[in-house]
Amino acid sequence: QCPWGAPNTTSISCSLADVMSEQLAKELQLEEENAVFPEVVAVAEGPFIAGENVDTSSDLMLAQMLQMEFDREYDAQLRREEKKINGDSKVSISFENYRKVHPYDSDSSEDEVDWQDTRHDPYRADKPTTTPRKGFIGKGKDITTKHDEVVCGRKNTARMENFAPEFQVGDGIGMDLKLSNQVFNALKQHAYSEERRSARLHEKKEHSTAEKAVDPKTRLLMYKMVNSGMLETITGCISTGKESVVFHAYGGKSATEDKVIPPECAIKVFKTTLNEFKNRDKYIKDDYRFKDRFSKLNPRKIIRMWAEKEMHNLTRMQNAGIPCPQVVILKKHVLVMSFIGQDQVPAPKLKDVTLSSEDMKKAYYQVLNMMQQLYKECNLVHADLSEYNMLWHDGKVWLIDVSQSVEPNHPHGLEFLFRDCRNVSQFFQKGGVAEALNERELFNAVSGFNITADNEVDFQAEIEALEKMNEDHVQNHGKKLSMFSGDGDPPIYDE
């Protein structure tokens, strides 16, 4: 037989009516599948769709049926996982976004939650039933009013949910906790106080210089000094005070050749908290150098002016040859100076060092000469001079902290000078210096005045009269007296 030969096929004879009826049946079947199939799938609830009313001759229909069954099993597994994880917890999780619900299978589970239905929120605690408008429920002995202890206790427990999120209240409703009005009011006040305290701490952390830390803006200024090469490294904090924090740093190289940076530097960061500056405006608001720029409406500018004031005062003292820190640079409220000390160890304060009688006497005459130089050559009054603001280094006294220093023609300049004289006189008299003058004699020696008052009250009255005279002169002539009229220059005391 030839393989390429035509096959012998026997034709089966059929009538035209049979052919027409089969095609018609297929067309009707397709129409019925398209119209009836969703309803048939939705009704089927067994483990697998089968029955005489479903024709499985179409591959597409079989694929859809298998996919629908897989989706149903997958969703059931997700629901079991939800129940296992959530349990009886008040806060629950949901795998709703991971479900593969078939488009026709809207009633496949009774446990599914409609998350758009606000009538049932699983995250909202079940609130206790409220008392009717009439104020009570029940009759006779079973009557319960709105003032019932149990009802009020449960209501107070439910109202704790309105506290700030930071205030942890626990699951009081699940424990059937009953809080009395007194306890609830105390907790409410405490939650409110904690919320305000947290806000204040956040504000202080973001916008202020803390005890031994700096705010982000100040830290950025210090980083720029290191990155520019002006400072080699910042080692750490060496001193803290009411108005500033002092850091130690090693000096680097200056951008200009005429400026020499000392090998060790002290970085004085004025605290940006305003509490310490509320009562210190009297040192700066009447200073003619800053009077036009002073404004209580912008307290942060006062802090920058405070740093600028210390820089100018230190420059005056340095030009007069008074031992004090050397100014390197000022950036806003950060002042870089030379370090008084050695190898990261700051020089001790005069109150902390133990001196011999000769060194104590030497220190007294040095302080006296510095006060006279400060008054006559620098035209300044320290205004906060004491053993706390004097350092002992290399066998001599160094003056620091001159941010509050004012000129003698300040409205309170002579009062500040008399206070400095009292502090210095008392310290050295207690230190055993027999030659130490009392505060009135020291005031006349420094200022050059010859106030002869028998007691301290009359002496201070004379000082106030001199300040009033200077203030009247300013109002009448519009300018300050360069120096008060005295009996010549102050005498120079020497050993």
Short mmCIF file of C-alpha atoms in Angstrom, two decimals:
data_model
loop_
_atom_site.label_atom_id
_atom_site.label_comp_id
_atom_site.label_asym_id
_atom_site.label_seq_id
_atom_site.Cartn_x
_atom_site.Cartn_y
_atom_site.Cartn_z
CA GLN A 1 0.00 0.00 0.00
CA CYS A 2 1.27 3.45 -0.84
CA PRO A 3 1.60 5.65 2.23
CA TRP A 4 0.73 8.64 0.11
CA GLY A 5 -2.39 7.14 -1.11
CA ALA A 6 -5.77 8.51 -0.28
CA PRO A 7 -7.28 6.83 2.78
CA ASN A 8 -10.38 4.85 2.44
CA THR A 9 -12.95 6.66 4.54
CA THR A 10 -16.44 5.56 5.00
CA SER A 11 -18.87 8.39 5.23
CA ILE A 12 -21.55 8.16 7.83
CA SER A 13 -24.74 9.29 6.49
CA CYS A 14 -26.78 11.62 8.64
CA SER A 15 -29.70 13.74 8.01
CA LEU A 16 -29.58 17.54 7.75
CA ALA A 17 -32.02 17.83 10.62
CA ASP A 18 -29.60 16.04 13.00
CA VAL A 19 -26.75 18.38 12.07
CA MET A 20 -28.86 21.46 12.51
CA SER A 21 -30.16 20.32 15.86
CA GLU A 22 -26.59 19.70 17.27
CA GLN A 23 -25.35 23.15 16.29
CA LEU A 24 -28.44 24.69 17.75
CA ALA A 25 -27.86 22.79 20.99
CA LYS A 26 -24.28 24.09 21.29
CA GLU A 27 -25.37 27.66 20.72
CA LEU A 28 -28.10 27.35 23.31
CA GLN A 29 -25.61 25.80 25.74
CA LEU A 30 -23.15 28.69 25.35
CA GLU A 31 -25.89 31.24 25.86
CA GLU A 32 -27.07 29.40 28.95
CA GLU A 33 -23.51 29.24 30.38
CA ASN A 34 -23.00 32.98 29.93
CA ALA A 35 -26.30 33.88 31.51
CA VAL A 36 -26.75 31.21 34.19
CA PHE A 37 -23.18 30.31 35.22
CA PRO A 38 -22.73 33.03 37.94
CA GLU A 39 -25.92 32.00 39.68
CA VAL A 40 -24.97 28.34 39.51
CA VAL A 41 -21.52 29.02 41.03
CA ALA A 42 -22.95 31.21 43.80
CA VAL A 43 -25.40 28.53 44.86
CA ALA A 44 -22.85 25.72 44.97
CA GLU A 45 -21.46 25.29 48.48
CA GLY A 46 -19.88 21.84 48.40
CA PRO A 47 -16.22 21.04 48.49
CA PHE A 48 -16.24 20.73 44.70
CA ILE A 49 -18.78 21.90 42.14
CA ALA A 50 -20.41 18.95 40.46
CA GLY A 51 -23.83 17.89 39.41
CA GLU A 52 -25.95 17.01 36.48
CA ASN A 53 -26.86 20.63 35.85
CA VAL A 54 -23.22 21.62 35.15
CA ASP A 55 -21.64 20.76 31.86
CA THR A 56 -17.89 20.19 32.19
CA SER A 57 -17.14 19.96 28.51
CA SER A 58 -15.67 23.53 28.47
CA ASP A 59 -12.03 23.87 29.65
CA LEU A 60 -12.63 27.52 30.59
CA MET A 61 -15.45 26.55 32.91
CA LEU A 62 -13.28 23.89 34.59
CA ALA A 63 -10.45 26.39 35.13
CA GLN A 64 -12.79 28.93 36.68
CA MET A 65 -14.30 26.32 38.97
CA LEU A 66 -10.85 25.14 40.13
CA GLN A 67 -9.63 28.71 40.68
CA MET A 68 -12.73 29.54 42.70
CA GLU A 69 -12.21 26.49 44.90
CA PHE A 70 -8.54 27.38 45.45
CA ASP A 71 -9.48 30.96 46.42
CA ARG A 72 -12.06 29.69 48.91
CA GLU A 73 -9.54 27.38 50.58
CA TYR A 74 -6.92 30.18 50.67
CA ASP A 75 -9.36 32.59 52.33
CA ALA A 76 -10.34 29.97 54.88
CA GLN A 77 -6.66 29.49 55.75
CA LEU A 78 -6.26 33.26 56.24
CA ARG A 79 -9.26 33.36 58.58
CA ARG A 80 -7.79 30.55 60.66
CA GLU A 81 -4.52 32.44 60.91
CA GLU A 82 -6.37 35.61 62.02
CA LYS A 83 -8.18 33.74 64.80
CA LYS A 84 -4.98 32.08 65.93
CA ILE A 85 -3.00 35.35 66.11
CA ASN A 86 -5.71 37.63 67.49
CA GLY A 87 -7.30 35.32 70.03
CA ASP A 88 -9.14 37.43 72.63
CA SER A 89 -6.93 40.48 72.18
CA LYS A 90 -8.56 43.89 72.19
CA VAL A 91 -6.46 45.00 69.23
CA SER A 92 -6.59 42.65 66.25
CA ILE A 93 -4.96 42.38 62.85
CA SER A 94 -6.62 41.58 59.53
CA PHE A 95 -5.51 39.87 56.33
CA GLU A 96 -8.34 41.44 54.37
CA ASN A 97 -6.00 42.92 51.76
CA TYR A 98 -4.52 39.48 51.05
CA ARG A 99 -7.78 37.65 50.44
CA LYS A 100 -8.69 36.36 47.00
CA VAL A 101 -12.42 36.56 47.10
CA HIS A 102 -14.02 35.44 43.86
CA PRO A 103 -16.15 38.12 42.20
CA TYR A 104 -19.26 35.94 42.45
CA ASP A 105 -18.46 34.54 45.91
CA SER A 106 -19.74 37.40 48.07
CA ASP A 107 -21.38 35.07 50.65
CA SER A 108 -18.58 32.55 50.97
CA SER A 109 -18.01 33.20 54.68
CA GLU A 110 -20.07 34.33 57.60
CA ASP A 111 -16.99 35.51 59.54
CA GLU A 112 -15.90 38.15 57.03
CA VAL A 113 -16.13 41.72 58.32
CA ASP A 114 -17.25 44.60 56.18
CA TRP A 115 -14.62 47.18 57.09
CA GLN A 116 -16.70 49.96 55.59
CA ASP A 117 -19.52 49.21 57.98
CA THR A 118 -19.10 51.75 60.79
CA ARG A 119 -21.82 50.15 62.86
CA HIS A 120 -19.39 47.46 63.98
CA ASP A 121 -15.77 48.56 64.52
CA PRO A 122 -13.62 45.78 66.02
CA TYR A 123 -11.08 48.37 67.22
CA ARG A 124 -13.62 50.30 69.25
CA ALA A 125 -14.21 49.17 72.80
CA ASP A 126 -17.66 48.19 73.84
CA LYS A 127 -18.94 51.18 75.80
CA PRO A 128 -21.26 50.59 78.72
CA THR A 129 -24.90 51.23 78.17
CA THR A 130 -25.98 54.73 79.04
CA THR A 131 -28.65 55.63 81.51
CA PRO A 132 -31.93 56.78 79.91
CA ARG A 133 -32.97 60.42 79.97
CA LYS A 134 -35.19 59.91 82.94
CA GLY A 135 -32.04 59.20 84.97
CA PHE A 136 -32.83 55.70 86.22
CA ILE A 137 -33.73 52.24 85.06
CA GLY A 138 -35.59 49.46 86.81
CA LYS A 139 -38.32 49.58 89.41
CA GLY A 140 -38.60 49.20 93.14
CA LYS A 141 -35.58 47.65 94.79
CA ASP A 142 -33.92 47.01 91.42
CA ILE A 143 -33.83 50.70 90.47
CA THR A 144 -30.44 51.97 89.25
CA THR A 145 -29.75 55.69 88.92
CA LYS A 146 -27.06 57.49 86.93
CA HIS A 147 -25.15 58.03 90.19
CA ASP A 148 -24.77 54.33 90.83
CA GLU A 149 -21.22 53.49 91.89
CA VAL A 150 -20.84 50.59 89.46
CA VAL A 151 -22.29 52.51 86.50
CA CYS A 152 -20.11 55.56 87.17
CA GLY A 153 -17.05 53.39 87.64
CA ARG A 154 -17.50 51.68 84.29
CA LYS A 155 -18.17 54.99 82.56
CA ASN A 156 -14.97 56.46 84.01
CA THR A 157 -13.02 53.43 82.82
CA ALA A 158 -14.40 53.88 79.31
CA ARG A 159 -13.58 57.61 79.37
CA MET A 160 -9.92 56.82 79.96
CA GLU A 161 -9.70 55.91 76.29
CA ASN A 162 -9.82 59.66 75.54
CA PHE A 163 -6.48 60.29 77.27
CA ALA A 164 -3.37 61.09 75.26
CA PRO A 165 -1.86 58.12 73.37
CA GLU A 166 1.36 58.45 75.40
CA PHE A 167 -0.59 57.77 78.62
CA GLN A 168 -0.93 53.98 78.90
CA VAL A 169 -4.32 53.05 80.43
CA GLY A 170 -4.41 49.31 79.74
CA ASP A 171 -7.48 47.19 79.04
CA GLY A 172 -9.69 48.44 81.84
CA ILE A 173 -12.91 47.58 80.04
CA GLY A 174 -11.88 43.97 79.51
CA MET A 175 -10.99 43.71 83.21
CA ASP A 176 -14.34 45.28 84.17
CA LEU A 177 -12.44 47.98 86.07
CA LYS A 178 -14.56 50.46 88.04
CA LEU A 179 -12.91 53.83 88.75
CA SER A 180 -14.32 56.25 91.26
CA ASN A 181 -14.72 59.90 90.33
CA GLN A 182 -11.88 60.91 92.63
CA VAL A 183 -9.43 58.47 91.06
CA PHE A 184 -10.54 59.31 87.53
CA ASN A 185 -10.12 63.06 88.09
CA ALA A 186 -6.66 62.52 89.53
CA LEU A 187 -5.65 60.36 86.55
CA LYS A 188 -7.09 62.90 84.12
CA GLN A 189 -5.12 65.75 85.71
CA HIS A 190 -1.97 63.64 85.73
CA ALA A 191 -2.41 62.73 82.06
CA TYR A 192 -2.87 66.39 81.17
CA SER A 193 0.23 67.37 83.15
CA GLU A 194 2.30 64.63 81.53
CA GLU A 195 1.17 65.74 78.08
CA ARG A 196 2.24 69.32 78.76
CA ARG A 197 5.53 68.20 80.30
CA SER A 198 6.27 66.04 77.29
CA ALA A 199 5.61 68.99 74.99
CA ARG A 200 7.93 71.20 77.05
CA LEU A 201 10.68 68.60 77.04
CA HIS A 202 10.36 68.21 73.29
CA GLU A 203 10.54 71.97 72.81
CA LYS A 204 13.55 72.22 75.10
CA LYS A 205 15.31 69.37 73.35
CA GLU A 206 14.78 70.82 69.89
CA HIS A 207 15.36 74.50 70.55
CA SER A 208 17.57 74.87 73.61
CA THR A 209 20.97 74.09 75.01
CA ALA A 210 20.63 71.63 77.86
CA GLU A 211 22.91 71.12 80.85
CA LYS A 212 25.73 69.26 79.08
CA ALA A 213 24.35 68.95 75.55
CA VAL A 214 23.70 71.36 72.72
CA ASP A 215 20.78 71.83 70.41
CA PRO A 216 21.05 70.90 66.70
CA LYS A 217 21.76 74.49 65.55
CA THR A 218 24.58 74.93 68.05
CA ARG A 219 25.99 71.51 67.16
CA LEU A 220 26.02 72.54 63.51
CA LEU A 221 27.98 75.71 64.32
CA MET A 222 30.57 73.67 66.21
CA TYR A 223 30.81 71.12 63.38
CA LYS A 224 31.46 73.92 60.90
CA MET A 225 34.34 75.19 63.05
CA VAL A 226 35.90 71.71 63.01
CA ASN A 227 35.29 71.16 59.30
CA SER A 228 36.83 74.53 58.41
CA GLY A 229 40.03 73.55 60.20
CA MET A 230 39.83 76.31 62.79
CA LEU A 231 39.41 73.67 65.50
CA GLU A 232 41.10 70.31 65.35
CA THR A 233 38.76 68.44 67.67
CA ILE A 234 36.29 69.05 70.51
CA THR A 235 37.11 66.89 73.52
CA GLY A 236 34.20 67.47 75.88
CA CYS A 237 32.50 69.61 78.50
CA ILE A 238 34.66 71.16 81.21
CA SER A 239 32.27 73.53 82.99
CA THR A 240 28.59 74.33 83.29
CA GLY A 241 26.94 77.41 84.72
CA LYS A 242 23.66 79.24 84.96
CA GLU A 243 24.08 80.95 81.61
CA SER A 244 26.59 78.91 79.60
CA VAL A 245 28.29 75.58 78.94
CA VAL A 246 32.04 75.53 78.30
CA PHE A 247 33.74 72.89 76.10
CA HIS A 248 37.41 72.16 75.59
CA ALA A 249 38.86 71.96 72.08
CA TYR A 250 42.24 71.78 70.39
CA GLY A 251 42.99 74.65 68.04
CA GLY A 252 43.68 74.21 64.36
CA LYS A 253 44.81 76.55 61.62
CA SER A 254 43.37 79.96 60.86
CA ALA A 255 42.24 80.98 57.40
CA THR A 256 44.15 84.27 57.72
CA GLU A 257 47.83 84.56 58.57
CA ASP A 258 47.42 87.54 60.90
CA LYS A 259 45.26 85.56 63.33
CA VAL A 260 46.87 82.92 65.51
CA ILE A 261 44.69 80.27 67.12
CA PRO A 262 45.97 79.03 70.50
CA PRO A 263 46.77 75.31 70.82
CA GLU A 264 43.96 74.81 73.36
CA CYS A 265 40.63 76.63 73.14
CA ALA A 266 37.55 77.02 75.30
CA ILE A 267 34.16 77.10 73.55
CA LYS A 268 31.61 79.01 75.57
CA VAL A 269 28.07 78.18 74.46
CA PHE A 270 25.48 80.50 75.94
CA LYS A 271 22.37 78.56 76.87
CA THR A 272 19.43 79.33 74.64
CA THR A 273 17.00 78.68 77.47
CA LEU A 274 15.52 82.00 78.45
CA ASN A 275 14.99 81.31 82.15
CA GLU A 276 18.37 82.63 83.23
CA PHE A 277 18.03 85.86 81.23
CA LYS A 278 14.67 87.09 82.47
CA ASN A 279 16.17 89.04 85.38
CA ARG A 280 19.49 89.94 83.75
CA ASP A 281 18.25 92.46 81.20
CA LYS A 282 19.29 95.30 83.53
CA TYR A 283 22.91 94.61 82.58
CA ILE A 284 22.30 95.21 78.90
CA LYS A 285 19.19 97.33 78.32
CA ASP A 286 20.84 100.46 79.82
CA ASP A 287 24.20 99.86 78.14
CA TYR A 288 24.46 102.52 75.43
CA ARG A 289 26.37 100.06 73.21
CA PHE A 290 23.34 97.79 72.95
CA LYS A 291 20.45 100.03 74.05
CA ASP A 292 19.11 100.63 70.53
CA ARG A 293 19.19 96.91 69.74
CA PHE A 294 17.58 95.72 72.96
CA SER A 295 14.05 94.35 72.68
CA LYS A 296 12.16 92.18 75.12
CA LEU A 297 9.96 90.97 72.27
CA ASN A 298 12.82 88.87 70.87
CA PRO A 299 14.64 87.25 73.81
CA ARG A 300 16.86 85.10 71.60
CA LYS A 301 18.54 88.20 70.27
CA ILE A 302 19.38 89.13 73.85
CA ILE A 303 21.40 85.93 74.15
CA ARG A 304 23.41 86.77 71.04
CA MET A 305 23.96 90.30 72.33
CA TRP A 306 25.10 88.77 75.63
CA ALA A 307 27.80 86.81 73.82
CA GLU A 308 28.77 89.84 71.76
CA LYS A 309 29.02 91.90 74.94
CA GLU A 310 31.48 89.45 76.49
CA MET A 311 33.58 89.49 73.33
CA HIS A 312 33.86 93.31 73.38
CA ASN A 313 34.63 93.38 77.11
CA LEU A 314 37.35 90.73 76.76
CA THR A 315 38.88 92.66 73.87
CA ARG A 316 39.09 95.80 76.01
CA MET A 317 40.70 93.89 78.86
CA GLN A 318 43.17 92.18 76.55
CA ASN A 319 44.24 95.52 75.05
CA ALA A 320 44.81 96.87 78.58
CA GLY A 321 47.03 93.91 79.48
CA ILE A 322 44.68 92.38 82.06
CA PRO A 323 45.10 88.57 82.31
CA CYS A 324 41.96 87.17 80.66
CA PRO A 325 41.02 84.69 77.89
CA GLN A 326 41.93 85.72 74.35
CA VAL A 327 39.00 85.98 71.95
CA VAL A 328 39.32 83.79 68.85
CA ILE A 329 35.94 84.08 67.11
CA LEU A 330 32.26 84.67 67.82
CA LYS A 331 29.51 82.84 65.94
CA LYS A 332 26.03 83.84 67.07
CA HIS A 333 25.88 82.59 70.70
CA VAL A 334 29.09 80.51 70.53
CA LEU A 335 32.27 82.26 71.70
CA VAL A 336 35.68 80.64 71.14
CA MET A 337 38.46 81.79 73.48
CA SER A 338 41.89 80.67 74.59
CA PHE A 339 41.90 77.96 77.25
CA ILE A 340 43.14 78.92 80.73
CA GLY A 341 44.76 75.68 81.85
CA GLN A 342 46.86 72.91 80.40
CA ASP A 343 46.27 69.47 78.87
CA GLN A 344 42.47 69.68 79.11
CA VAL A 345 42.69 70.51 82.84
CA PRO A 346 41.17 73.94 83.51
CA ALA A 347 42.85 76.30 85.94
CA PRO A 348 41.24 76.14 89.40
CA LYS A 349 39.02 78.91 90.70
CA LEU A 350 40.40 81.13 93.40
CA LYS A 351 37.90 79.66 95.87
CA ASP A 352 39.14 76.09 95.23
CA VAL A 353 42.90 76.64 95.42
CA THR A 354 44.89 76.67 98.67
CA LEU A 355 47.47 79.48 98.63
CA SER A 356 50.18 80.38 101.06
CA SER A 357 50.05 83.66 102.90
CA GLU A 358 52.54 85.20 100.47
CA ASP A 359 50.62 84.01 97.40
CA MET A 360 47.33 85.18 98.94
CA LYS A 361 48.79 88.62 99.57
CA LYS A 362 50.21 88.69 96.05
CA ALA A 363 46.84 87.69 94.61
CA TYR A 364 45.09 90.44 96.59
CA TYR A 365 47.30 93.23 95.25
CA GLN A 366 46.98 91.81 91.75
CA VAL A 367 43.20 91.80 91.98
CA LEU A 368 43.25 95.35 93.32
CA ASN A 369 45.41 96.54 90.43
CA MET A 370 43.20 94.71 87.93
CA MET A 371 40.07 96.37 89.33
CA GLN A 372 41.76 99.78 88.98
CA GLN A 373 42.89 98.99 85.44
CA LEU A 374 39.45 97.72 84.58
CA TYR A 375 37.85 100.91 85.88
CA LYS A 376 40.37 103.47 84.59
CA GLU A 377 41.81 102.04 81.36
CA CYS A 378 38.99 99.77 80.18
CA ASN A 379 36.19 101.99 81.54
CA LEU A 380 34.44 98.85 82.83
CA VAL A 381 33.00 97.43 86.03
CA HIS A 382 33.05 93.63 86.29
CA ALA A 383 29.61 93.60 88.02
CA ASP A 384 30.04 89.95 89.15
CA LEU A 385 33.55 89.84 90.56
CA SER A 386 34.13 87.19 93.21
CA GLU A 387 36.36 84.21 93.93
CA TYR A 388 34.10 82.18 91.61
CA ASN A 389 35.06 84.24 88.52
CA MET A 390 38.82 84.42 89.16
CA LEU A 391 41.23 81.65 88.15
CA TRP A 392 44.70 80.93 89.52
CA HIS A 393 47.11 79.98 86.73
CA ASP A 394 50.86 80.38 86.31
CA GLY A 395 51.16 82.16 89.64
CA LYS A 396 48.67 84.94 88.87
CA VAL A 397 44.96 85.69 88.82
CA TRP A 398 42.92 85.59 85.61
CA LEU A 399 39.51 87.24 85.18
CA ILE A 400 36.71 85.39 83.38
CA ASP A 401 32.96 85.76 82.82
CA VAL A 402 32.69 89.41 81.86
CA SER A 403 29.47 89.17 79.84
CA GLN A 404 27.59 91.21 82.45
CA SER A 405 30.32 93.90 82.79
CA VAL A 406 29.10 97.46 82.28
CA GLU A 407 30.64 100.90 82.10
CA PRO A 408 30.84 103.09 85.25
CA ASN A 409 28.34 105.57 83.83
CA HIS A 410 25.73 102.81 83.66
CA PRO A 411 22.66 103.71 85.78
CA HIS A 412 23.67 100.93 88.20
CA GLY A 413 27.40 100.82 87.50
CA LEU A 414 28.54 102.17 90.88
CA GLU A 415 26.20 99.81 92.71
CA PHE A 416 27.75 96.88 90.85
CA LEU A 417 31.25 98.18 91.69
CA PHE A 418 30.42 98.42 95.40
CA ARG A 419 29.11 94.85 95.32
CA ASP A 420 32.35 93.67 93.69
CA CYS A 421 34.36 95.47 96.35
CA ARG A 422 32.37 93.77 99.11
CA ASN A 423 32.95 90.30 97.61
CA VAL A 424 36.68 90.85 97.10
CA SER A 425 37.20 92.42 100.52
CA GLN A 426 35.37 89.67 102.38
CA PHE A 427 37.20 86.88 100.54
CA PHE A 428 40.72 88.19 101.18
CA GLN A 429 39.96 89.19 104.75
CA LYS A 430 38.83 85.64 105.42
CA GLY A 431 41.95 84.44 103.60
CA GLY A 432 44.16 86.08 106.18
CA VAL A 433 45.35 89.16 104.25
CA ALA A 434 45.79 91.78 106.96
CA GLU A 435 46.34 94.57 104.41
CA ALA A 436 42.95 93.94 102.76
CA LEU A 437 40.79 97.07 102.70
CA ASN A 438 37.13 96.99 103.63
CA GLU A 439 34.49 97.45 100.93
CA ARG A 440 34.17 101.25 101.39
CA GLU A 441 37.90 101.87 101.31
CA LEU A 442 38.29 99.54 98.35
CA PHE A 443 35.51 101.35 96.49
CA ASN A 444 37.25 104.72 96.95
CA ALA A 445 40.59 103.19 95.97
CA VAL A 446 39.20 101.78 92.72
CA SER A 447 36.84 104.58 91.66
CA GLY A 448 38.87 107.59 92.87
CA PHE A 449 35.95 109.02 94.83
CA ASN A 450 36.42 110.26 98.35
CA ILE A 451 33.12 109.33 99.94
CA THR A 452 33.39 109.87 103.68
CA ALA A 453 30.42 108.13 105.22
CA ASP A 454 30.39 106.69 108.69
CA ASN A 455 28.20 103.67 107.87
CA GLU A 456 27.30 101.54 104.89
CA VAL A 457 23.78 102.94 104.55
CA ASP A 458 25.00 106.50 104.11
CA PHE A 459 27.76 105.26 101.81
CA GLN A 460 25.25 103.59 99.48
CA ALA A 461 23.07 106.70 99.61
CA GLU A 462 26.03 108.73 98.31
CA ILE A 463 26.51 106.20 95.51
CA GLU A 464 22.86 106.46 94.49
CA ALA A 465 23.15 110.26 94.50
CA LEU A 466 26.11 110.05 92.10
CA GLU A 467 24.18 107.74 89.79
CA LYS A 468 21.16 110.06 89.92
CA MET A 469 23.38 113.00 88.99
CA ASN A 470 24.68 111.15 85.98
CA GLU A 471 21.15 110.12 84.93
CA ASP A 472 19.93 113.74 85.18
CA HIS A 473 22.88 114.85 83.07
CA VAL A 474 21.90 112.36 80.37
CA GLN A 475 18.29 113.57 80.32
CA ASN A 476 19.31 117.25 80.19
CA HIS A 477 22.24 117.10 77.79
CA GLY A 478 21.58 113.85 75.92
CA LYS A 479 25.00 112.34 76.60
CA LYS A 480 26.79 110.55 79.38
CA LEU A 481 29.64 111.94 81.45
CA SER A 482 32.89 110.40 80.32
CA MET A 483 34.04 110.02 83.93
CA PHE A 484 32.62 111.09 87.24
CA SER A 485 34.28 114.04 88.88
CA GLY A 486 36.54 112.79 91.64
CA ASP A 487 39.57 113.88 93.55
CA GLY A 488 42.06 112.86 90.89
CA ASP A 489 43.09 109.44 89.71
CA PRO A 490 42.68 106.48 92.03
CA PRO A 491 45.84 105.65 93.98
CA ILE A 492 47.85 102.68 92.81
CA TYR A 493 48.48 100.18 95.57
CA ASP A 494 51.64 98.14 95.36
CA GLU A 495 53.38 95.70 97.60
#
